[in-house]
PDB file of C-alpha atoms in Angstrom:
ATOM      1  CA  GLN A   1      -9.377  12.307   8.039  1.00 80.00           C
ATOM      2  CA  VAL A   2      -5.807  11.793   6.938  1.00 93.00           C
ATOM      3  CA  GLN A   3      -4.566  13.015   3.555  1.00 95.00           C
ATOM      4  CA  LEU A   4      -2.501  10.513   1.563  1.00 97.00           C
ATOM      5  CA  VAL A   5      -0.237  11.048  -1.443  1.00 98.00           C
ATOM      6  CA  GLU A   6       1.405   8.137  -3.250  1.00 98.00           C
ATOM      7  CA  SER A   7       4.523   8.292  -5.403  1.00 98.00           C
ATOM      8  CA  GLY A   8       7.061   5.986  -6.991  1.00 98.00           C
ATOM      9  CA  GLY A   9       5.064   4.233  -9.660  1.00 98.00           C
ATOM     10  CA  GLY A  10       6.332   3.754 -13.187  1.00 98.00           C
ATOM     11  CA  LEU A  11       7.242   1.327 -15.923  1.00 98.00           C
ATOM     12  CA  VAL A  12       9.495  -1.611 -15.083  1.00 98.00           C
ATOM     13  CA  GLN A  13      10.466  -4.823 -16.815  1.00 98.00           C
ATOM     14  CA  ALA A  14       9.427  -8.181 -15.451  1.00 98.00           C
ATOM     15  CA  GLY A  15      11.747  -9.221 -12.672  1.00 98.00           C
ATOM     16  CA  GLY A  16      12.470  -5.639 -11.714  1.00 98.00           C
ATOM     17  CA  SER A  17      11.802  -3.673  -8.557  1.00 98.00           C
ATOM     18  CA  LEU A  18      10.052  -0.493  -7.502  1.00 98.00           C
ATOM     19  CA  ARG A  19       9.480   1.255  -4.211  1.00 98.00           C
ATOM     20  CA  LEU A  20       6.247   3.087  -3.611  1.00 98.00           C
ATOM     21  CA  SER A  21       5.881   5.784  -0.992  1.00 98.00           C
ATOM     22  CA  CYS A  22       2.814   7.182   0.698  1.00 98.00           C
ATOM     23  CA  ALA A  23       3.097  10.467   2.548  1.00 98.00           C
ATOM     24  CA  ALA A  24       0.420  11.092   5.150  1.00 97.00           C
ATOM     25  CA  SER A  25      -0.740  14.209   6.892  1.00 94.00           C
ATOM     26  CA  GLY A  26      -2.088  14.287  10.415  1.00 79.00           C
ATOM     27  CA  ARG A  27      -0.753  13.838  13.908  1.00 76.00           C
ATOM     28  CA  ALA A  28      -2.246  10.373  14.450  1.00 90.00           C
ATOM     29  CA  PHE A  29      -0.156   8.610  11.809  1.00 94.00           C
ATOM     30  CA  SER A  30       1.881   6.575  14.272  1.00 94.00           C
ATOM     31  CA  SER A  31      -1.338   5.109  15.720  1.00 95.00           C
ATOM     32  CA  LEU A  32      -2.821   4.194  12.353  1.00 96.00           C
ATOM     33  CA  ALA A  33      -2.611   0.904  10.565  1.00 97.00           C
ATOM     34  CA  MET A  34      -1.813   1.584   6.919  1.00 97.00           C
ATOM     35  CA  GLY A  35      -2.592  -0.449   3.848  1.00 98.00           C
ATOM     36  CA  TRP A  36      -1.704  -0.787   0.202  1.00 98.00           C
ATOM     37  CA  PHE A  37      -4.290  -1.894  -2.315  1.00 98.00           C
ATOM     38  CA  ARG A  38      -4.250  -2.221  -6.082  1.00 98.00           C
ATOM     39  CA  GLN A  39      -6.702  -2.213  -8.931  1.00 98.00           C
ATOM     40  CA  ALA A  40      -5.930  -3.667 -12.330  1.00 97.00           C
ATOM     41  CA  PRO A  41      -7.960  -2.705 -15.400  1.00 93.00           C
ATOM     42  CA  GLY A  42     -11.343  -4.392 -15.348  1.00 95.00           C
ATOM     43  CA  LYS A  43     -10.807  -5.846 -11.895  1.00 97.00           C
ATOM     44  CA  GLU A  44     -11.906  -5.007  -8.401  1.00 97.00           C
ATOM     45  CA  ARG A  45      -9.629  -3.249  -5.950  1.00 98.00           C
ATOM     46  CA  GLU A  46      -7.732  -5.793  -3.877  1.00 98.00           C
ATOM     47  CA  PHE A  47      -5.670  -5.905  -0.720  1.00 98.00           C
ATOM     48  CA  VAL A  48      -1.892  -6.022  -1.141  1.00 98.00           C
ATOM     49  CA  ALA A  49      -0.289  -5.369   2.237  1.00 98.00           C
ATOM     50  CA  ALA A  50      -0.871  -3.750   5.606  1.00 98.00           C
ATOM     51  CA  ILE A  51       1.220  -2.642   8.541  1.00 98.00           C
ATOM     52  CA  THR A  52      -0.055  -1.968  12.023  1.00 97.00           C
ATOM     53  CA  TRP A  53       0.875   0.852  14.364  1.00 96.00           C
ATOM     54  CA  SER A  54       3.266  -1.565  16.104  1.00 96.00           C
ATOM     55  CA  GLY A  55       4.892  -2.757  12.898  1.00 96.00           C
ATOM     56  CA  ASN A  56       3.155  -6.077  12.341  1.00 98.00           C
ATOM     57  CA  THR A  57       2.783  -6.807   8.643  1.00 98.00           C
ATOM     58  CA  TYR A  58       0.239  -8.685   6.548  1.00 98.00           C
ATOM     59  CA  TYR A  59       0.343  -9.627   2.872  1.00 98.00           C
ATOM     60  CA  ALA A  60      -1.863 -11.016   0.159  1.00 98.00           C
ATOM     61  CA  ASP A  61      -0.744 -14.483  -0.875  1.00 98.00           C
ATOM     62  CA  SER A  62      -0.012 -13.217  -4.372  1.00 97.00           C
ATOM     63  CA  VAL A  63       2.728 -10.859  -3.171  1.00 98.00           C
ATOM     64  CA  LYS A  64       4.072 -12.678  -0.128  1.00 98.00           C
ATOM     65  CA  GLY A  65       7.829 -13.053  -0.359  1.00 98.00           C
ATOM     66  CA  ARG A  66       8.117 -10.423  -3.097  1.00 98.00           C
ATOM     67  CA  PHE A  67       6.685  -7.260  -1.519  1.00 98.00           C
ATOM     68  CA  THR A  68       7.628  -5.617   1.773  1.00 98.00           C
ATOM     69  CA  ILE A  69       5.625  -2.967   3.567  1.00 98.00           C
ATOM     70  CA  SER A  70       7.309  -0.669   6.061  1.00 98.00           C
ATOM     71  CA  ARG A  71       6.747   2.650   7.753  1.00 98.00           C
ATOM     72  CA  ASP A  72       8.713   5.620   9.028  1.00 97.00           C
ATOM     73  CA  ASN A  73       6.643   7.383  11.663  1.00 95.00           C
ATOM     74  CA  ALA A  74       9.117  10.269  11.879  1.00 95.00           C
ATOM     75  CA  LYS A  75       8.379  11.015   8.234  1.00 96.00           C
ATOM     76  CA  ASN A  76       4.679  10.084   8.306  1.00 97.00           C
ATOM     77  CA  THR A  77       5.384   7.764   5.400  1.00 98.00           C
ATOM     78  CA  VAL A  78       4.605   4.184   4.523  1.00 98.00           C
ATOM     79  CA  TYR A  79       6.498   2.284   1.838  1.00 98.00           C
ATOM     80  CA  LEU A  80       5.903  -0.688  -0.394  1.00 98.00           C
ATOM     81  CA  GLN A  81       9.067  -2.314  -1.720  1.00 98.00           C
ATOM     82  CA  MET A  82       8.169  -4.489  -4.688  1.00 98.00           C
ATOM     83  CA  SER A  83      10.578  -7.025  -6.121  1.00 98.00           C
ATOM     84  CA  SER A  84      10.395  -9.762  -8.750  1.00 98.00           C
ATOM     85  CA  LEU A  85       7.604  -7.844 -10.407  1.00 98.00           C
ATOM     86  CA  GLN A  86       5.450  -9.655 -12.934  1.00 98.00           C
ATOM     87  CA  PRO A  87       3.048  -8.378 -15.597  1.00 97.00           C
ATOM     88  CA  GLU A  88       0.127  -9.430 -13.406  1.00 97.00           C
ATOM     89  CA  ASP A  89       1.294  -6.861 -10.846  1.00 98.00           C
ATOM     90  CA  THR A  90       0.355  -4.106 -13.277  1.00 98.00           C
ATOM     91  CA  ALA A  91      -2.238  -1.917 -11.566  1.00 98.00           C
ATOM     92  CA  VAL A  92      -2.908   1.385  -9.924  1.00 98.00           C
ATOM     93  CA  TYR A  93      -1.615   1.137  -6.378  1.00 98.00           C
ATOM     94  CA  TYR A  94      -3.419   2.958  -3.606  1.00 98.00           C
ATOM     95  CA  CYS A  95      -2.438   3.825  -0.075  1.00 98.00           C
ATOM     96  CA  ALA A  96      -5.268   3.789   2.465  1.00 97.00           C
ATOM     97  CA  ALA A  97      -6.024   4.263   6.132  1.00 96.00           C
ATOM     98  CA  PRO A  98      -8.956   3.245   8.326  1.00 95.00           C
ATOM     99  CA  GLY A  99     -11.154   5.747  10.065  1.00 91.00           C
ATOM    100  CA  ARG A 100      -9.889   5.034  13.544  1.00 92.00           C
ATOM    101  CA  THR A 101      -6.532   4.612  15.181  1.00 92.00           C
ATOM    102  CA  LEU A 102      -5.444   1.204  16.497  1.00 93.00           C
ATOM    103  CA  GLN A 103      -7.706  -0.520  13.979  1.00 93.00           C
ATOM    104  CA  LEU A 104      -6.429  -3.042  11.420  1.00 94.00           C
ATOM    105  CA  VAL A 105      -8.434  -3.221   8.213  1.00 93.00           C
ATOM    106  CA  THR A 106      -7.555  -5.276   5.137  1.00 95.00           C
ATOM    107  CA  THR A 107     -10.656  -4.800   3.016  1.00 95.00           C
ATOM    108  CA  PRO A 108     -11.184  -1.889   0.638  1.00 96.00           C
ATOM    109  CA  GLY A 109     -14.649  -1.212   2.007  1.00 94.00           C
ATOM    110  CA  GLY A 110     -13.292  -0.798   5.503  1.00 93.00           C
ATOM    111  CA  MET A 111     -10.860   1.948   4.627  1.00 95.00           C
ATOM    112  CA  HIS A 112     -11.724   5.581   5.244  1.00 94.00           C
ATOM    113  CA  SER A 113      -8.975   7.610   3.547  1.00 95.00           C
ATOM    114  CA  TRP A 114      -7.455   6.964   0.143  1.00 97.00           C
ATOM    115  CA  GLY A 115      -4.731   8.461  -1.947  1.00 97.00           C
ATOM    116  CA  LYS A 116      -5.227   9.111  -5.650  1.00 98.00           C
ATOM    117  CA  GLY A 117      -3.055   6.169  -6.618  1.00 98.00           C
ATOM    118  CA  THR A 118       0.131   5.604  -8.557  1.00 98.00           C
ATOM    119  CA  LEU A 119       0.361   3.487 -11.698  1.00 98.00           C
ATOM    120  CA  VAL A 120       2.715   0.534 -11.845  1.00 98.00           C
ATOM    121  CA  THR A 121       3.215  -1.061 -15.243  1.00 98.00           C
ATOM    122  CA  VAL A 122       5.267  -4.233 -15.593  1.00 98.00           C
ATOM    123  CA  SER A 123       6.275  -5.169 -19.118  1.00 98.00           C
ATOM    124  CA  SER A 124       7.035  -8.725 -20.164  1.00 94.00           C
TER     125      SER A 124
END
């Protein structure tokens, strides 16, 4: 199981930007697909973005064109660059990994390892 620690959340005005980071432990990081999810108050956890071991990226329609996921395998870190933030982006953002290498998962139930989350608040 990989250990994940998110950072970079905070308060930002609408239209602003933030970059989230997720530091991962474990030697298999470069072979893992990684995902970002978010959960707003009173709502279910939802998929935001994912990046495969080879760098292919996938996004929820709600963030496409505004968010960018990337990874640095030398640093065992995955990033989520968020731009043009809107109040509806307010949520706790979680980094997650599946239980096996070379496996792409984009549903919360399919993820095996989770960070504790970082809060992003977008004010109007």
